């Protein structure tokens, strides 16, 4: 995506807030609102302001690259689903609590929280030979869930942006291979997004199927728990639902060490569906090499992208504000001109660096506002861009500017003519 | 956006159809379905299959570049709007016929067909000084309209993807300047999309405001008409609604020549809203330089992106299929290996060209299927990629492959080692 890679704060639609909203219980919610990334429109319904949308887009691009990398093809399914598709799967009943129903001139619709029915019905009319399988598709799309209690900002919302992928295979074994490809892609995605995830075997719940993994990020604000072996060499982990007999302090089923319970947020969920859906939809079949008509073996793979913005913020912040990983930061460099109004030399040097950074394709947000040093530093820490470049009168007298890594606080001073190249290379260590 | 730039048809989710659906009345609808770009899920609700989504994404990128180019900032507003915002503007009544209402646990919502209310309420809390104006924002977002009679495939749907932009200014004069910037951006967008548009002064209708333009594409399938002067030097044009006294054959108000009526489809609509919305929403004001609190002067600018895919297809096709402009084609090159199953030399040469094109960053769809020459040519013409590269046994004996421009039929033969560079440069003339 061709983003404008340089922006002046004097033009940016951004108002940072001193106070967090009263309903913000967790850091990601507080900071994303205070830093002007998101705004609440209604309970569980949010606006992405420009900086927030840039993070969402960058998260999305990472996910797209990894989906494309395993050969998944992007398509776009609708949000309005004819209700009869959901009646066919039985989920008008099993997911009734989160389904939003819509009565339109064209009939009765469900405002979709997920797309197993529609993708199965869609592929059923397109694919009917073993030659066309395996097939993997995905979409980036807005979903709707009638949550009883939206909370934690972007973590649990009524309207959300998800990446959902679906695989179609000729056999249980082939489904397993597709599943492993997606599982590995998920691990790469979370690594690139700066999230330490533990995949745990999970219960499938109303989605259906036999094998399922939740990708859990250990977090104090988690609404879920998972069990893991306390021995770092073992690596065993499972969801509480999948291993309900396990209590904290019990024995690890793999190595016998003590089991501990970890509070966590779910960052993704994958399912081997088998023929749960294909058996219910006419034509969701393929002819095998012998000409026999068999149902597809399916998998589905969900990841909340708007939710991921909050999960990343939750894992990457400190008391002063956000600390975005370079992979998702809205801009890489925050260029601060201190006292430019009083010092033409500062203004000139900062403008020069801005042009140099932008010209080199380094994405940069330039604090060219007529604001105090304190306000500029506080906003830079709150916004959390990875590298801060500070141009001030004192440094300029020595011909230098300061680079600071937002996440670690590491600082370095460099001659002006080396600043742009160093900032492009990343935060100082 | 980092698309995978090379794809094999043997892997592509694509089924071309011999017959158009029974409800397809117009060429764009027939061809987009037959060529496997879109599928109907319900009346007025469509799926974008991979090729269709690529066109939609490319249209979107052109629009984003031009919006960014005039300094508009992208944000993302929600689809679920609290109904009280719409009651405040009065449009629960004036747009009642297309509004889809949603009852959720959080209250009553409107599934938004447009965003004047929400963007006004959003900006009201972010901007309160003349220093922050002018401001232009836009979004790419899915909208819902409860059309009584969806028709013409993507041209009139219940669920649609739009680009909508909004400008905020300190005065009527400044609003006019922002409006002209957007108007010019619209002209550039349509030119890049290969659409000949006539901007006509139009009635504002339920959107409100005083000055409005519709961007009309003359088309036999148009559901609207506009009036234009028959003199090519004059250039006068107006919508029928804006100039109802004008009958076909009347006198042009500018030059006196004969007026003609032209059937057309609307490709975009822009409005000077004035203070229509800002006067109704608390805080939708700024303090001017003298400290006086005044309502924003607003403009809004709509363009249906999913609709645009159909408009472009309608303008760029022939009897054999689609003929995409290079600016929006899902891939630039369609590489056909003829009889590769019988000729290892053809297979080898085509594979080599595929690798060469992909390596050079030329987006290419490779027909590597085991299919007849007739099927491959027919599908290539139906899909409508700008440049066809044909590798066959006869040409190979002379060391050449054929390049063909899909739109014009212009052909050229080139030595194999010159094909990739020529194809990258565009269709032959």
mmCIF file with all atom_site columns, N, CA, C and O in Angstrom, chain B residues 268-298:
data_model
loop_
_atom_site.group_PDB
_atom_site.id
_atom_site.type_symbol
_atom_site.label_atom_id
_atom_site.label_alt_id
_atom_site.label_comp_id
_atom_site.label_asym_id
_atom_site.label_entity_id
_atom_site.label_seq_id
_atom_site.pdbx_PDB_ins_code
_atom_site.Cartn_x
_atom_site.Cartn_y
_atom_site.Cartn_z
_atom_site.occupancy
_atom_site.B_iso_or_equiv
_atom_site.pdbx_formal_charge
_atom_site.auth_seq_id
_atom_site.auth_comp_id
_atom_site.auth_asym_id
_atom_site.auth_atom_id
_atom_site.pdbx_PDB_model_num
ATOM 1   N N  . UNK B 1 268 ? -19.742 9.167  -9.438 1.00 0.00 ? 268 UNK B N  1
ATOM 2   C CA . UNK B 1 268 ? -19.335 9.841  -8.209 1.00 0.00 ? 268 UNK B CA 1
ATOM 3   C C  . UNK B 1 268 ? -20.248 11.018 -7.975 1.00 0.00 ? 268 UNK B C  1
ATOM 4   O O  . UNK B 1 268 ? -20.926 11.485 -8.900 1.00 0.00 ? 268 UNK B O  1
ATOM 5   N N  . UNK B 1 269 ? -20.298 11.480 -6.738 1.00 0.00 ? 269 UNK B N  1
ATOM 6   C CA . UNK B 1 269 ? -21.184 12.591 -6.413 1.00 0.00 ? 269 UNK B CA 1
ATOM 7   C C  . UNK B 1 269 ? -20.512 13.418 -5.324 1.00 0.00 ? 269 UNK B C  1
ATOM 8   O O  . UNK B 1 269 ? -20.050 12.872 -4.328 1.00 0.00 ? 269 UNK B O  1
ATOM 9   N N  . UNK B 1 270 ? -20.430 14.719 -5.538 1.00 0.00 ? 270 UNK B N  1
ATOM 10  C CA . UNK B 1 270 ? -19.795 15.607 -4.561 1.00 0.00 ? 270 UNK B CA 1
ATOM 11  C C  . UNK B 1 270 ? -20.788 16.690 -4.146 1.00 0.00 ? 270 UNK B C  1
ATOM 12  O O  . UNK B 1 270 ? -21.633 17.100 -4.937 1.00 0.00 ? 270 UNK B O  1
ATOM 13  N N  . UNK B 1 271 ? -20.668 17.127 -2.903 1.00 0.00 ? 271 UNK B N  1
ATOM 14  C CA . UNK B 1 271 ? -21.627 18.081 -2.347 1.00 0.00 ? 271 UNK B CA 1
ATOM 15  C C  . UNK B 1 271 ? -20.905 19.149 -1.530 1.00 0.00 ? 271 UNK B C  1
ATOM 16  O O  . UNK B 1 271 ? -20.035 18.824 -0.726 1.00 0.00 ? 271 UNK B O  1
ATOM 17  N N  . UNK B 1 272 ? -21.299 20.396 -1.711 1.00 0.00 ? 272 UNK B N  1
ATOM 18  C CA . UNK B 1 272 ? -20.956 21.430 -0.737 1.00 0.00 ? 272 UNK B CA 1
ATOM 19  C C  . UNK B 1 272 ? -22.087 21.440 0.282  1.00 0.00 ? 272 UNK B C  1
ATOM 20  O O  . UNK B 1 272 ? -23.204 21.843 -0.024 1.00 0.00 ? 272 UNK B O  1
ATOM 21  N N  . UNK B 1 273 ? -21.779 21.004 1.483  1.00 0.00 ? 273 UNK B N  1
ATOM 22  C CA . UNK B 1 273 ? -22.826 20.858 2.495  1.00 0.00 ? 273 UNK B CA 1
ATOM 23  C C  . UNK B 1 273 ? -23.074 22.146 3.263  1.00 0.00 ? 273 UNK B C  1
ATOM 24  O O  . UNK B 1 273 ? -24.108 22.284 3.916  1.00 0.00 ? 273 UNK B O  1
ATOM 25  N N  . UNK B 1 274 ? -22.102 23.059 3.202  1.00 0.00 ? 274 UNK B N  1
ATOM 26  C CA . UNK B 1 274 ? -22.236 24.248 4.042  1.00 0.00 ? 274 UNK B CA 1
ATOM 27  C C  . UNK B 1 274 ? -22.256 23.841 5.502  1.00 0.00 ? 274 UNK B C  1
ATOM 28  O O  . UNK B 1 274 ? -21.451 23.013 5.944  1.00 0.00 ? 274 UNK B O  1
ATOM 29  N N  . UNK B 1 275 ? -23.202 24.388 6.253  1.00 0.00 ? 275 UNK B N  1
ATOM 30  C CA . UNK B 1 275 ? -23.282 24.073 7.684  1.00 0.00 ? 275 UNK B CA 1
ATOM 31  C C  . UNK B 1 275 ? -24.480 23.164 7.982  1.00 0.00 ? 275 UNK B C  1
ATOM 32  O O  . UNK B 1 275 ? -24.926 23.077 9.129  1.00 0.00 ? 275 UNK B O  1
ATOM 33  N N  . UNK B 1 276 ? -24.974 22.491 6.940  1.00 0.00 ? 276 UNK B N  1
ATOM 34  C CA . UNK B 1 276 ? -26.161 21.641 7.107  1.00 0.00 ? 276 UNK B CA 1
ATOM 35  C C  . UNK B 1 276 ? -26.014 20.679 8.280  1.00 0.00 ? 276 UNK B C  1
ATOM 36  O O  . UNK B 1 276 ? -26.931 20.528 9.092  1.00 0.00 ? 276 UNK B O  1
ATOM 37  N N  . UNK B 1 277 ? -24.858 20.013 8.359  1.00 0.00 ? 277 UNK B N  1
ATOM 38  C CA . UNK B 1 277 ? -24.664 19.039 9.444  1.00 0.00 ? 277 UNK B CA 1
ATOM 39  C C  . UNK B 1 277 ? -24.031 19.673 10.674 1.00 0.00 ? 277 UNK B C  1
ATOM 40  O O  . UNK B 1 277 ? -24.409 19.376 11.805 1.00 0.00 ? 277 UNK B O  1
ATOM 41  N N  . UNK B 1 278 ? -23.048 20.546 10.462 1.00 0.00 ? 278 UNK B N  1
ATOM 42  C CA . UNK B 1 278 ? -22.341 21.097 11.624 1.00 0.00 ? 278 UNK B CA 1
ATOM 43  C C  . UNK B 1 278 ? -23.278 21.918 12.498 1.00 0.00 ? 278 UNK B C  1
ATOM 44  O O  . UNK B 1 278 ? -23.084 21.999 13.712 1.00 0.00 ? 278 UNK B O  1
ATOM 45  N N  . UNK B 1 279 ? -24.318 22.493 11.906 1.00 0.00 ? 279 UNK B N  1
ATOM 46  C CA . UNK B 1 279 ? -25.264 23.271 12.717 1.00 0.00 ? 279 UNK B CA 1
ATOM 47  C C  . UNK B 1 279 ? -26.096 22.371 13.614 1.00 0.00 ? 279 UNK B C  1
ATOM 48  O O  . UNK B 1 279 ? -26.666 22.834 14.605 1.00 0.00 ? 279 UNK B O  1
ATOM 49  N N  . UNK B 1 280 ? -26.160 21.094 13.285 1.00 0.00 ? 280 UNK B N  1
ATOM 50  C CA . UNK B 1 280 ? -27.029 20.192 14.045 1.00 0.00 ? 280 UNK B CA 1
ATOM 51  C C  . UNK B 1 280 ? -26.293 19.401 15.117 1.00 0.00 ? 280 UNK B C  1
ATOM 52  O O  . UNK B 1 280 ? -26.933 18.766 15.958 1.00 0.00 ? 280 UNK B O  1
ATOM 53  N N  . UNK B 1 281 ? -24.951 19.383 15.048 1.00 0.00 ? 281 UNK B N  1
ATOM 54  C CA . UNK B 1 281 ? -24.210 18.546 15.996 1.00 0.00 ? 281 UNK B CA 1
ATOM 55  C C  . UNK B 1 281 ? -23.428 19.417 16.975 1.00 0.00 ? 281 UNK B C  1
ATOM 56  O O  . UNK B 1 281 ? -22.654 20.273 16.560 1.00 0.00 ? 281 UNK B O  1
ATOM 57  N N  . UNK B 1 282 ? -23.627 19.171 18.278 1.00 0.00 ? 282 UNK B N  1
ATOM 58  C CA . UNK B 1 282 ? -22.961 19.992 19.293 1.00 0.00 ? 282 UNK B CA 1
ATOM 59  C C  . UNK B 1 282 ? -21.445 19.899 19.140 1.00 0.00 ? 282 UNK B C  1
ATOM 60  O O  . UNK B 1 282 ? -20.906 18.806 18.951 1.00 0.00 ? 282 UNK B O  1
ATOM 61  N N  . UNK B 1 283 ? -20.785 21.027 19.191 1.00 0.00 ? 283 UNK B N  1
ATOM 62  C CA . UNK B 1 283 ? -19.328 21.032 19.134 1.00 0.00 ? 283 UNK B CA 1
ATOM 63  C C  . UNK B 1 283 ? -18.763 20.963 17.737 1.00 0.00 ? 283 UNK B C  1
ATOM 64  O O  . UNK B 1 283 ? -17.539 20.963 17.579 1.00 0.00 ? 283 UNK B O  1
ATOM 65  N N  . UNK B 1 284 ? -19.604 20.897 16.712 1.00 0.00 ? 284 UNK B N  1
ATOM 66  C CA . UNK B 1 284 ? -19.092 20.849 15.337 1.00 0.00 ? 284 UNK B CA 1
ATOM 67  C C  . UNK B 1 284 ? -18.734 22.262 14.896 1.00 0.00 ? 284 UNK B C  1
ATOM 68  O O  . UNK B 1 284 ? -19.226 22.782 13.895 1.00 0.00 ? 284 UNK B O  1
ATOM 69  N N  . UNK B 1 285 ? -17.870 22.857 15.698 1.00 0.00 ? 285 UNK B N  1
ATOM 70  C CA . UNK B 1 285 ? -17.541 24.274 15.546 1.00 0.00 ? 285 UNK B CA 1
ATOM 71  C C  . UNK B 1 285 ? -16.046 24.483 15.719 1.00 0.00 ? 285 UNK B C  1
ATOM 72  O O  . UNK B 1 285 ? -15.338 23.611 16.219 1.00 0.00 ? 285 UNK B O  1
ATOM 73  N N  . UNK B 1 286 ? -15.589 25.655 15.306 1.00 0.00 ? 286 UNK B N  1
ATOM 74  C CA . UNK B 1 286 ? -14.198 26.050 15.531 1.00 0.00 ? 286 UNK B CA 1
ATOM 75  C C  . UNK B 1 286 ? -14.208 27.475 16.059 1.00 0.00 ? 286 UNK B C  1
ATOM 76  O O  . UNK B 1 286 ? -15.165 28.228 15.832 1.00 0.00 ? 286 UNK B O  1
ATOM 77  N N  . UNK B 1 287 ? -13.149 27.827 16.766 1.00 0.00 ? 287 UNK B N  1
ATOM 78  C CA . UNK B 1 287 ? -12.967 29.214 17.159 1.00 0.00 ? 287 UNK B CA 1
ATOM 79  C C  . UNK B 1 287 ? -12.150 29.909 16.093 1.00 0.00 ? 287 UNK B C  1
ATOM 80  O O  . UNK B 1 287 ? -11.057 29.448 15.741 1.00 0.00 ? 287 UNK B O  1
ATOM 81  N N  . UNK B 1 288 ? -12.673 31.009 15.569 1.00 0.00 ? 288 UNK B N  1
ATOM 82  C CA . UNK B 1 288 ? -11.923 31.705 14.521 1.00 0.00 ? 288 UNK B CA 1
ATOM 83  C C  . UNK B 1 288 ? -10.818 32.550 15.156 1.00 0.00 ? 288 UNK B C  1
ATOM 84  O O  . UNK B 1 288 ? -10.642 32.555 16.379 1.00 0.00 ? 288 UNK B O  1
ATOM 85  N N  . UNK B 1 289 ? -10.074 33.270 14.333 1.00 0.00 ? 289 UNK B N  1
ATOM 86  C CA . UNK B 1 289 ? -8.917  34.011 14.850 1.00 0.00 ? 289 UNK B CA 1
ATOM 87  C C  . UNK B 1 289 ? -9.327  35.031 15.900 1.00 0.00 ? 289 UNK B C  1
ATOM 88  O O  . UNK B 1 289 ? -8.539  35.388 16.767 1.00 0.00 ? 289 UNK B O  1
ATOM 89  N N  . UNK B 1 290 ? -10.563 35.491 15.816 1.00 0.00 ? 290 UNK B N  1
ATOM 90  C CA . UNK B 1 290 ? -11.048 36.455 16.795 1.00 0.00 ? 290 UNK B CA 1
ATOM 91  C C  . UNK B 1 290 ? -11.686 35.802 18.010 1.00 0.00 ? 290 UNK B C  1
ATOM 92  O O  . UNK B 1 290 ? -12.202 36.492 18.885 1.00 0.00 ? 290 UNK B O  1
ATOM 93  N N  . UNK B 1 291 ? -11.679 34.462 18.070 1.00 0.00 ? 291 UNK B N  1
ATOM 94  C CA . UNK B 1 291 ? -12.227 33.771 19.230 1.00 0.00 ? 291 UNK B CA 1
ATOM 95  C C  . UNK B 1 291 ? -13.717 33.482 19.124 1.00 0.00 ? 291 UNK B C  1
ATOM 96  O O  . UNK B 1 291 ? -14.323 32.967 20.062 1.00 0.00 ? 291 UNK B O  1
ATOM 97  N N  . UNK B 1 292 ? -14.308 33.775 17.972 1.00 0.00 ? 292 UNK B N  1
ATOM 98  C CA . UNK B 1 292 ? -15.737 33.516 17.798 1.00 0.00 ? 292 UNK B CA 1
ATOM 99  C C  . UNK B 1 292 ? -15.962 32.051 17.421 1.00 0.00 ? 292 UNK B C  1
ATOM 100 O O  . UNK B 1 292 ? -15.213 31.488 16.619 1.00 0.00 ? 292 UNK B O  1
ATOM 101 N N  . UNK B 1 293 ? -16.984 31.431 18.002 1.00 0.00 ? 293 UNK B N  1
ATOM 102 C CA . UNK B 1 293 ? -17.273 30.021 17.738 1.00 0.00 ? 293 UNK B CA 1
ATOM 103 C C  . UNK B 1 293 ? -18.240 29.907 16.564 1.00 0.00 ? 293 UNK B C  1
ATOM 104 O O  . UNK B 1 293 ? -19.357 30.440 16.614 1.00 0.00 ? 293 UNK B O  1
ATOM 105 N N  . UNK B 1 294 ? -17.807 29.206 15.525 1.00 0.00 ? 294 UNK B N  1
ATOM 106 C CA . UNK B 1 294 ? -18.595 29.118 14.290 1.00 0.00 ? 294 UNK B CA 1
ATOM 107 C C  . UNK B 1 294 ? -18.668 27.674 13.824 1.00 0.00 ? 294 UNK B C  1
ATOM 108 O O  . UNK B 1 294 ? -17.749 26.894 14.066 1.00 0.00 ? 294 UNK B O  1
ATOM 109 N N  . UNK B 1 295 ? -19.754 27.304 13.145 1.00 0.00 ? 295 UNK B N  1
ATOM 110 C CA . UNK B 1 295 ? -19.849 25.925 12.636 1.00 0.00 ? 295 UNK B CA 1
ATOM 111 C C  . UNK B 1 295 ? -18.899 25.697 11.460 1.00 0.00 ? 295 UNK B C  1
ATOM 112 O O  . UNK B 1 295 ? -18.615 26.615 10.694 1.00 0.00 ? 295 UNK B O  1
ATOM 113 N N  . UNK B 1 296 ? -18.406 24.456 11.351 1.00 0.00 ? 296 UNK B N  1
ATOM 114 C CA . UNK B 1 296 ? -17.585 24.100 10.185 1.00 0.00 ? 296 UNK B CA 1
ATOM 115 C C  . UNK B 1 296 ? -18.392 24.284 8.904  1.00 0.00 ? 296 UNK B C  1
ATOM 116 O O  . UNK B 1 296 ? -19.592 24.014 8.874  1.00 0.00 ? 296 UNK B O  1
ATOM 117 N N  . UNK B 1 297 ? -17.693 24.611 7.835  1.00 0.00 ? 297 UNK B N  1
ATOM 118 C CA . UNK B 1 297 ? -18.259 24.557 6.487  1.00 0.00 ? 297 UNK B CA 1
ATOM 119 C C  . UNK B 1 297 ? -17.781 23.249 5.864  1.00 0.00 ? 297 UNK B C  1
ATOM 120 O O  . UNK B 1 297 ? -16.589 23.027 5.717  1.00 0.00 ? 297 UNK B O  1
ATOM 121 N N  . UNK B 1 298 ? -18.711 22.409 5.506  1.00 0.00 ? 298 UNK B N  1
ATOM 122 C CA . UNK B 1 298 ? -18.345 21.042 5.122  1.00 0.00 ? 298 UNK B CA 1
ATOM 123 C C  . UNK B 1 298 ? -18.627 20.725 3.654  1.00 0.00 ? 298 UNK B C  1
ATOM 124 O O  . UNK B 1 298 ? -19.457 21.346 3.005  1.00 0.00 ? 298 UNK B O  1
#
